[in-house]
Coordinates of C-alpha atoms in Angstrom, one line a residue:
M16 CA 0.0 0.0 0.0
F17 CA 1.3 3.5 -0.9
D18 CA 1.6 6.0 1.9
Q19 CA 0.0 9.2 0.7
N20 CA 1.8 11.1 3.4
V21 CA 5.0 10.8 1.2
I22 CA 3.4 13.1 -1.4
I23 CA 1.9 15.4 1.3
E24 CA 5.3 15.7 3.0
W25 CA 7.0 16.3 -0.4
A26 CA 4.4 19.0 -1.3
N27 CA 4.8 20.7 2.1
S28 CA 8.6 20.6 1.9
H29 CA 8.4 22.3 -1.5
N30 CA 5.8 24.9 -0.6
V31 CA 3.5 23.6 -3.3
E32 CA 0.3 25.2 -2.1
S33 CA 1.6 28.8 -1.8
T34 CA 3.8 28.5 -4.9
A35 CA 1.0 27.1 -7.0
L36 CA -1.4 29.8 -5.8
S37 CA 1.1 32.5 -6.5
Y38 CA 1.9 31.3 -10.0
C39 CA -1.8 30.7 -10.8
L40 CA -2.8 34.3 -9.8
K41 CA 0.1 35.7 -11.8
C42 CA -0.9 33.6 -14.8
V43 CA -4.6 34.7 -14.6
N44 CA -3.5 38.3 -14.3
N45 CA -1.2 38.0 -17.3
Y46 CA -4.0 36.3 -19.3
L47 CA -6.4 39.2 -18.5
A48 CA -3.8 41.8 -19.5
E49 CA -2.9 40.0 -22.7
S50 CA -6.5 39.1 -23.7
P51 CA -8.8 41.9 -22.5
E52 CA -11.3 40.9 -25.1
D53 CA -11.9 37.6 -23.2
I54 CA -12.9 39.4 -20.0
K55 CA -16.5 39.7 -21.2
L56 CA -16.6 36.1 -22.5
Y57 CA -15.5 34.4 -19.2
F58 CA -15.9 37.0 -16.4
G59 CA -19.0 39.0 -17.4
E60 CA -19.2 42.7 -18.2
Y61 CA -16.4 43.6 -15.7
Y62 CA -13.7 41.6 -13.9
Y63 CA -13.9 41.8 -10.1
P64 CA -10.8 40.3 -8.5
E65 CA -12.7 39.7 -5.2
K66 CA -14.9 37.2 -7.1
L67 CA -11.9 35.0 -8.1
M68 CA -11.5 31.9 -5.9
L69 CA -8.3 30.0 -6.1
K70 CA -7.6 27.0 -3.9
L71 CA -5.3 24.0 -4.3
E72 CA -7.4 21.0 -5.0
K73 CA -5.1 18.2 -6.0
V74 CA -1.4 17.2 -6.0
Y75 CA -0.8 14.1 -8.0
L76 CA 2.1 12.0 -9.1
I77 CA 2.5 10.9 -12.7
I78 CA 4.7 7.9 -13.3
N79 CA 6.0 7.5 -16.8
W80 CA 6.3 3.8 -16.9
N81 CA 8.6 3.5 -19.9
E82 CA 10.7 6.5 -19.1
P83 CA 10.7 7.0 -15.3
E84 CA 13.0 10.0 -15.6
Y85 CA 10.0 11.9 -17.1
S86 CA 7.8 11.2 -14.1
H87 CA 6.5 14.4 -12.5
I88 CA 4.1 15.9 -9.9
I89 CA 1.2 18.2 -10.8
A90 CA -0.5 20.8 -8.6
L91 CA -4.1 21.5 -9.8
I92 CA -6.1 24.6 -8.9
P93 CA -9.6 25.1 -10.3
I94 CA -10.3 28.6 -11.5
V95 CA -13.6 29.7 -9.9
Y96 CA -15.1 33.0 -10.6
D97 CA -18.4 34.2 -9.1
S98 CA -19.0 30.7 -7.7
K99 CA -18.7 29.1 -11.2
E100 CA -15.7 27.0 -12.3
I101 CA -14.4 28.5 -15.5
G102 CA -11.1 26.7 -15.9
R103 CA -8.0 25.2 -14.2
Y104 CA -4.4 25.9 -13.6
E105 CA -1.7 23.1 -13.5
L106 CA 1.8 23.6 -12.2
F107 CA 4.3 20.8 -13.2
Y108 CA 7.2 19.8 -10.9
R109 CA 10.1 17.5 -11.5
M110 CA 10.6 14.9 -8.7
S111 CA 13.4 17.1 -7.4
G112 CA 10.9 19.9 -6.7
E113 CA 12.0 22.1 -9.7
I114 CA 9.1 23.7 -11.5
F115 CA 9.3 23.0 -15.2
D116 CA 6.0 24.0 -16.8
D117 CA 2.5 25.2 -16.3
V118 CA -0.8 25.5 -18.1
L119 CA -3.9 27.7 -17.8
V120 CA -7.1 26.4 -19.3
I121 CA -10.1 28.8 -19.4
D122 CA -13.4 27.3 -20.5
G123 CA -11.7 24.4 -22.3
Q124 CA -9.3 26.7 -24.2
E125 CA -5.6 26.3 -23.3
Q126 CA -4.1 29.7 -22.9
L127 CA -0.4 30.3 -23.7
V128 CA 0.2 32.7 -21.0
Y129 CA 3.6 32.9 -19.2

């Protein structure tokens, strides 16, 4: 049986929750700045930052069976605005704790925002 505390301890030792939330907020803000035309589509007539809810939901391990050196850990944060889930943010970590990628998906559309 796998001890889930191993992942929890790993996540705590690498500050996954605070780091993922910080990166997510920065990514959402970059998206809004770079795509102001999307504000009305996904956030209504105006964007109100206080209606944005970000909370770490999952931390999960992906084992690449054939190439274990490409295994990684993902932190998942749903993007909730005005009590409605409109997307997700994923932050990718190497097993060492190094961040190597992220993705923001709003309403099923992957956003290339860095």
